[in-house]
Amino acid sequence: MSQTASTPVTDIRKGAPATAARSGGSSGQTQTARWKPHPRSVRRAIALSPFVVLVALLFVWPLVMLVIGGFRSASPFLPGHWTLEAWRTTFLSAGTVTAIVNSVKIAVISTTAATLIAAALAFLSERTDTPFRKLIMPAMLMVFVTPGLFYAVGFTMLANPYTGVLNDLIRHVSGAETPWLNVNGWGGIYTVLILKKVALTYLFLVGAFKALDATHDEAAYIVGAGPVKTFFHINLPSLSPAVTSVVLLGIVAGLQVFDPILILGASERIVVISTLLMNMAGGLGTGGAKYAEASVLSTAFVAFIALLYLGQLKVLGRRSFESLGGKGGQRRPFRMRHAGPIIGGLVLTYLLIAFVLPVGALILSSVQPYPGVYIGFSLDRYIEVLQFPRVAQALQVSLVLGVIVGGVTMTVAFAITEIGRTLGRKGYAAVRFATLIPFAMPGVVSALAISWAWLSLPGFGQFYGSIWLVILALIVVASPLATQIAASASSQISPALSEAARISGANRLQTFFEIVLVLALPSFLTGWFMSAMMVAGNLEVPLLLKSPGVNTLAVISYNLQTSGDYGQAAALLILLKLFTIALWLIILTLRRVLRNGGAGLHRQWRNLNQALFQKRANRQTASEETTL
Amino acid sequence: MSEVILRNVRKRFGQSVRAVHDLDLDIADGEFFVLLGPSGCGKTTTLRCVAGLEEPDGGHISIGGDIVADADKGRYVAPENRNVGMVFQSYALWPHMSVRQNVGYPLRVRSYSRDEASKAIGAALELVGLEGYGDRYPSELSGGQQQRVALARAIVARPRLLLFDEPLSNLDTQLRLRLRQDLRRVHTEIGYTAVYVTHDHGEALALADRIAVMNHGRLEQVGTPSEIFLSPRTRFAAEFVGYDNFLAGEIETVNQTDALVRVQGISLPLEGRLTDKINAGSRAIVAARASHVTASPINGHTPELVGTLSSLSYIGDRYQGEARVGSHTLSVTLPLEQWGTGRAQDTRLIGSPVALSTQDLIVLPYVAADEVAQ
């Protein structure tokens, strides 16, 4: 029945003297151990080598190319010499220091605020009976999938001092001339960043909240902790892998923030690392490209992220955070009672500011003939946009890229996490860190590094300009997010569940697909969706890898925006939103059906069968009665 | 045949933690073998090495004559290829599968036909008393039912070896007793070889054909339940199977089966049964269960051994207490028929002298570590 039946039988028999086996075995081992690697280590190394090569090629090699770039006098593949000049000029520049300080300030403030708000919203939506809680998830998704550029544009249309809808409204109501709200500058940047980041943080935490073991809460209530103490003392610490991961993501994203600075910080001349890098890469048209300086700054950036990651490891230590055990339990929501309407009102207000108002402003600008003009509304912008053949094509490309890249990335992310977990604490940490590398390389730089890395490999030159290089690059770009989601989901699946499958006779691959992936399905689908959205909204990769015909919606929107067609850009964005809503509804339905894995589907199937059987039986009885 | 042989098995975690030391075990075909010991004694690690969930650092393991792990030759058979079944402490039922799917999974991965699988699942569920529960999901079952499903899943493919990792420790006492009987019944009906890990000596005695007591990754004693229970060979084993009193002394005289031990602070030498060979003149430990040291009222006559009662509690069919003799404190039994009922609250008894009589004392070899444990 099993392979063991055919394994060679050696001289070990029941009753064979233990001492004989011991002396023979151990002396042989001592002699060979000195000069030959242990067979088990060799076997393990061989088994893991494809995995190591894959991780190195996808994540480490681009970094290597990037670091090398910092020591060259010219761009990669161009003649030049080795030099440290870029290191000197980059860090001695006052502009660099200001940009770093600004980025750090933005990252820390926006991440702290966003994490607190998102954790509270996640708690309210997942663990309480607060009114309107079911609106939180769709609203957060909508905010998340709104590209940063247009979220910033939405706020500009809402609250700029000249034609901002809210300012116009206030002027109209109060008769005052001075604008009350001004979205340009630091205030606007923080508002937009925090509101946007709350969405990402929320989506990230929700999966972990869902997986929390209800008995942990009950145990806390029993010992006298109220819901608030339970939340801070039990839930949040149990979620520390998810929380620290999302804080890490938030800080990194905060350090890379680009679009809102360009839109809302330009008038105040606010410079951050990413705008500086874009400038160095020649993207802002202010001078020649300084690839070496861009490489140096990015290398320092990656080193800083490494420190953050080590900090996360230290915070988590050796504790185990599994809360999805093999024992079933039912979850009860926490009752808000009298506080419900107040909290619900606050939630609604938040959603209004974070989602309804900016989107409303976008919708308005998509039907306005010109900004600031409140007559002659029409759907002309939509009709124009839909008539562009490139829009239909871009929609198709975005969908295909999103679905393929999202699915592959999440599968790879879970595989990396699962294999990584078998490598021990240090090995796993190294793998996790490797997958974070692309995330530490801001937009343009990561696209550059990835293309340099692969074009440097023999045989890969022919892929330049093909969709395959775009797909590969997008997988790498989406991997950090995907791996974080996979890691926090799989840290909550008890290893006993996989072990039980192995003992039952399933091999590693079967166990991975039939147990781990199925149990992590809600997180997998969320990750897939988020990766797909990230891919559809990615601008740098398709632009830099220049694949003919591979225009995503982000590329088209960007082109419309830069050519000043704000109305058309807004119309396209609204269409993108509708498209996203449709996609998310599909995912939600899938998740609902697959909740508890196949449990829901199976139950529905059983109920349907029973109903059909009953109907047939009734019909038969009726016809028998008629016959009689 | 599915005998299990462990030779010289070693397992370390990191540099400092030695979970299993040079372990040798022979488990016969069809035997129900229990690994008994406290937390951290290496019993679960040993079981996981047999299962293939851990790879030993040294030594070898064979199941039914097949070498499944041989660290020296770099041989290691993955758990899915060992044809074993396992019941986990946390049950490890997959929440996304129904009972039928959970139980049927080992058959699915072994490519059983639908009919064969259906029959085998039905039989396994019947064996554990869960007919009609096939369409439920783990979250719809009680703890006891979940554990029965785990058992059905472990036996459904008729593996050559069944492994149990403290399967009853999450259940209440009554359920534990019932499932214990079920496990024994299923073992008798199917006749599988089993390795069972527990820290509960009651469970070990009820289930085992043989028991191995483990301590710090080593075997303390291997024997039948009655050997372990009645004739523990070390202080650790004795303590683990319920001996309460340990008195260090020196052997005065010794014959084939018994020894006379002089204990400092006790006037008369204590006679006990030898469970291992000890020479006259050497140090030894006299051990007794509390139930074998009886404290009686002193009614006129002068008893051979007198103690002072220092605590008393009522435990149903008798009292249990502590009595001081010299510098020693002994756990003792006070029979109801001698003391009458309702005496637990009688504060006058505390500090009063009692007559002590002993039976079934055993004499154990003295090791230096016992000094610390005194």
Coordinates of N, CA and C in Angstrom, one line a residue, chain A residues 518-597:
Chain A
V518 N -6.3 25.7 1.0 CA -7.8 25.7 1.2 C -8.1 26.4 2.5
L519 N -7.4 26.1 3.6 CA -7.7 26.8 4.9 C -7.4 28.3 4.8
A520 N -6.4 28.6 4.0 CA -6.0 30.1 3.9 C -6.8 30.8 2.8
L521 N -7.8 30.1 2.3 CA -8.5 30.6 1.1 C -9.0 32.0 1.2
P522 N -9.7 32.4 2.4 CA -10.1 33.8 2.5 C -8.9 34.8 2.3
S523 N -7.8 34.5 2.9 CA -6.6 35.4 2.8 C -6.1 35.3 1.4
F524 N -6.1 34.1 0.8 CA -5.6 33.9 -0.6 C -6.4 34.8 -1.5
L525 N -7.7 34.7 -1.4 CA -8.6 35.5 -2.3 C -8.3 37.0 -2.1
T526 N -8.3 37.4 -0.8 CA -8.0 38.9 -0.6 C -6.7 39.3 -1.2
G527 N -5.7 38.4 -1.0 CA -4.3 38.7 -1.5 C -4.4 38.7 -3.1
W528 N -5.1 37.8 -3.6 CA -5.2 37.8 -5.1 C -5.8 39.1 -5.6
F529 N -6.9 39.5 -5.0 CA -7.6 40.7 -5.4 C -6.6 41.9 -5.2
M530 N -6.0 42.0 -4.1 CA -5.1 43.1 -3.8 C -3.9 43.1 -4.8
S531 N -3.4 41.9 -5.1 CA -2.2 41.9 -6.0 C -2.7 42.3 -7.4
A532 N -3.9 41.8 -7.8 CA -4.5 42.1 -9.1 C -4.7 43.6 -9.2
M533 N -5.2 44.3 -8.2 CA -5.4 45.7 -8.2 C -4.1 46.4 -8.3
M534 N -3.1 45.9 -7.5 CA -1.8 46.5 -7.6 C -1.2 46.5 -9.0
V535 N -1.4 45.3 -9.6 CA -0.9 45.1 -10.9 C -1.6 46.1 -11.9
A536 N -2.9 46.1 -11.8 CA -3.7 47.0 -12.7 C -3.3 48.4 -12.5
G537 N -2.9 48.8 -11.3 CA -2.6 50.2 -11.0 C -1.1 50.5 -11.2
N538 N -0.3 49.5 -11.5 CA 1.1 49.8 -11.6 C 1.4 50.5 -12.9
L539 N 2.2 51.6 -12.7 CA 2.5 52.5 -13.8 C 3.9 52.2 -14.3
E540 N 4.8 52.0 -13.4 CA 6.3 52.0 -13.7 C 6.7 50.9 -14.5
V541 N 6.2 49.6 -14.2 CA 6.7 48.5 -14.9 C 6.3 48.5 -16.4
P542 N 5.0 48.6 -16.7 CA 4.7 48.7 -18.2 C 5.4 49.8 -18.9
L543 N 5.5 51.0 -18.2 CA 6.1 52.1 -18.9 C 7.6 51.9 -19.1
L544 N 8.3 51.3 -18.1 CA 9.7 51.1 -18.3 C 10.1 50.0 -19.1
L545 N 9.3 48.9 -19.0 CA 9.7 47.7 -19.8 C 9.1 47.8 -21.2
K546 N 8.4 48.8 -21.5 CA 8.0 49.2 -22.9 C 7.6 48.0 -23.8
S547 N 6.5 47.4 -23.4 CA 6.0 46.3 -24.2 C 4.9 46.8 -25.0
P548 N 5.0 46.7 -26.4 CA 4.0 47.3 -27.2 C 2.6 46.6 -27.0
G549 N 1.6 47.4 -26.9 CA 0.3 46.9 -26.7 C -0.1 46.5 -25.2
V550 N 0.9 46.5 -24.4 CA 0.7 46.2 -22.9 C 0.4 47.5 -22.2
N551 N -0.7 48.1 -22.5 CA -1.1 49.3 -21.8 C -2.2 48.9 -20.7
T552 N -1.9 49.3 -19.5 CA -2.9 49.0 -18.4 C -3.7 50.2 -18.3
L553 N -4.8 50.1 -17.5 CA -5.7 51.2 -17.3 C -4.9 52.4 -16.6
A554 N -3.9 52.0 -15.7 CA -3.1 53.0 -15.1 C -2.4 53.8 -16.1
V555 N -1.8 53.1 -17.1 CA -1.0 53.9 -18.1 C -1.9 54.8 -18.9
I556 N -3.1 54.4 -19.3 CA -4.1 55.2 -20.0 C -4.5 56.4 -19.1
S557 N -4.8 56.1 -17.9 CA -5.2 57.2 -17.0 C -4.1 58.3 -16.8
Y558 N -2.9 57.7 -16.7 CA -1.7 58.6 -16.5 C -1.6 59.5 -17.8
N559 N -1.7 58.9 -18.9 CA -1.6 59.7 -20.2 C -2.7 60.8 -20.2
L560 N -3.9 60.4 -19.9 CA -5.0 61.4 -19.9 C -4.7 62.5 -18.9
Q561 N -4.3 62.1 -17.8 CA -4.0 63.1 -16.7 C -2.9 64.1 -17.2
T562 N -1.8 63.5 -17.7 CA -0.7 64.4 -18.1 C -1.1 65.3 -19.3
S563 N -2.0 64.8 -20.1 CA -2.4 65.6 -21.2 C -3.5 66.7 -20.8
G564 N -3.9 66.7 -19.5 CA -4.8 67.7 -19.0 C -6.3 67.3 -19.2
D565 N -6.6 66.1 -19.7 CA -8.0 65.7 -19.8 C -8.5 65.2 -18.5
Y566 N -8.7 66.1 -17.5 CA -9.1 65.6 -16.1 C -10.5 65.0 -16.1
G567 N -11.4 65.5 -16.9 CA -12.7 64.9 -17.0 C -12.7 63.5 -17.5
Q568 N -11.9 63.3 -18.6 CA -11.8 61.9 -19.1 C -11.1 61.0 -18.1
A569 N -10.1 61.5 -17.5 CA -9.4 60.7 -16.5 C -10.3 60.3 -15.4
A570 N -11.1 61.3 -14.9 CA -12.1 61.0 -13.8 C -13.1 60.0 -14.3
A571 N -13.6 60.1 -15.5 CA -14.5 59.2 -16.1 C -14.0 57.8 -16.1
L572 N -12.7 57.7 -16.6 CA -12.0 56.4 -16.6 C -11.9 55.7 -15.3
L573 N -11.6 56.6 -14.3 CA -11.4 56.2 -12.9 C -12.8 55.6 -12.4
I574 N -13.8 56.3 -12.7 CA -15.1 55.8 -12.2 C -15.4 54.4 -12.9
L575 N -15.1 54.3 -14.2 CA -15.3 53.0 -14.8 C -14.5 51.9 -14.2
L576 N -13.2 52.3 -13.8 CA -12.3 51.4 -13.2 C -13.0 50.9 -11.9
K577 N -13.6 51.9 -11.2 CA -14.2 51.5 -9.9 C -15.3 50.5 -10.1
L578 N -16.2 50.8 -11.1 CA -17.3 49.9 -11.3 C -16.8 48.5 -11.6
F579 N -15.7 48.5 -12.4 CA -15.1 47.2 -12.8 C -14.6 46.5 -11.5
T580 N -14.0 47.3 -10.6 CA -13.4 46.7 -9.4 C -14.5 46.2 -8.5
I581 N -15.6 46.9 -8.4 CA -16.7 46.5 -7.6 C -17.2 45.2 -8.1
A582 N -17.3 45.0 -9.4 CA -17.8 43.8 -10.0 C -16.9 42.6 -9.6
L583 N -15.6 42.9 -9.7 CA -14.6 41.9 -9.4 C -14.7 41.5 -7.9
W584 N -14.8 42.5 -7.1 CA -14.8 42.2 -5.6 C -16.1 41.5 -5.2
L585 N -17.2 41.8 -6.0 CA -18.4 41.0 -5.7 C -18.2 39.5 -6.0
I586 N -17.5 39.3 -7.0 CA -17.2 37.9 -7.4 C -16.4 37.2 -6.3
I587 N -15.4 37.9 -5.8 CA -14.5 37.4 -4.8 C -15.3 37.2 -3.5
L588 N -16.2 38.2 -3.2 CA -17.0 38.1 -1.9 C -17.9 36.8 -2.0
T589 N -18.5 36.6 -3.2 CA -19.4 35.5 -3.3 C -18.6 34.2 -3.1
L590 N -17.4 34.2 -3.8 CA -16.6 33.0 -3.7 C -16.2 32.7 -2.2
R591 N -15.9 33.8 -1.5 CA -15.4 33.7 -0.1 C -16.6 33.2 0.7
R592 N -17.8 33.7 0.5 CA -18.9 33.3 1.3 C -19.2 31.8 1.0
V593 N -19.2 31.4 -0.3 CA -19.4 30.0 -0.6 C -18.4 29.1 0.0
L594 N -17.2 29.6 0.0 CA -16.1 28.7 0.4 C -15.7 29.0 1.9
R595 N -16.5 29.7 2.6 CA -16.2 29.9 4.0 C -16.2 28.6 4.7
N596 N -15.3 28.4 5.6 CA -14.9 27.1 6.2 C -14.6 26.1 5.1
G597 N -13.8 26.7 4.1 CA -13.4 25.8 3.0 C -14.7 25.4 2.2

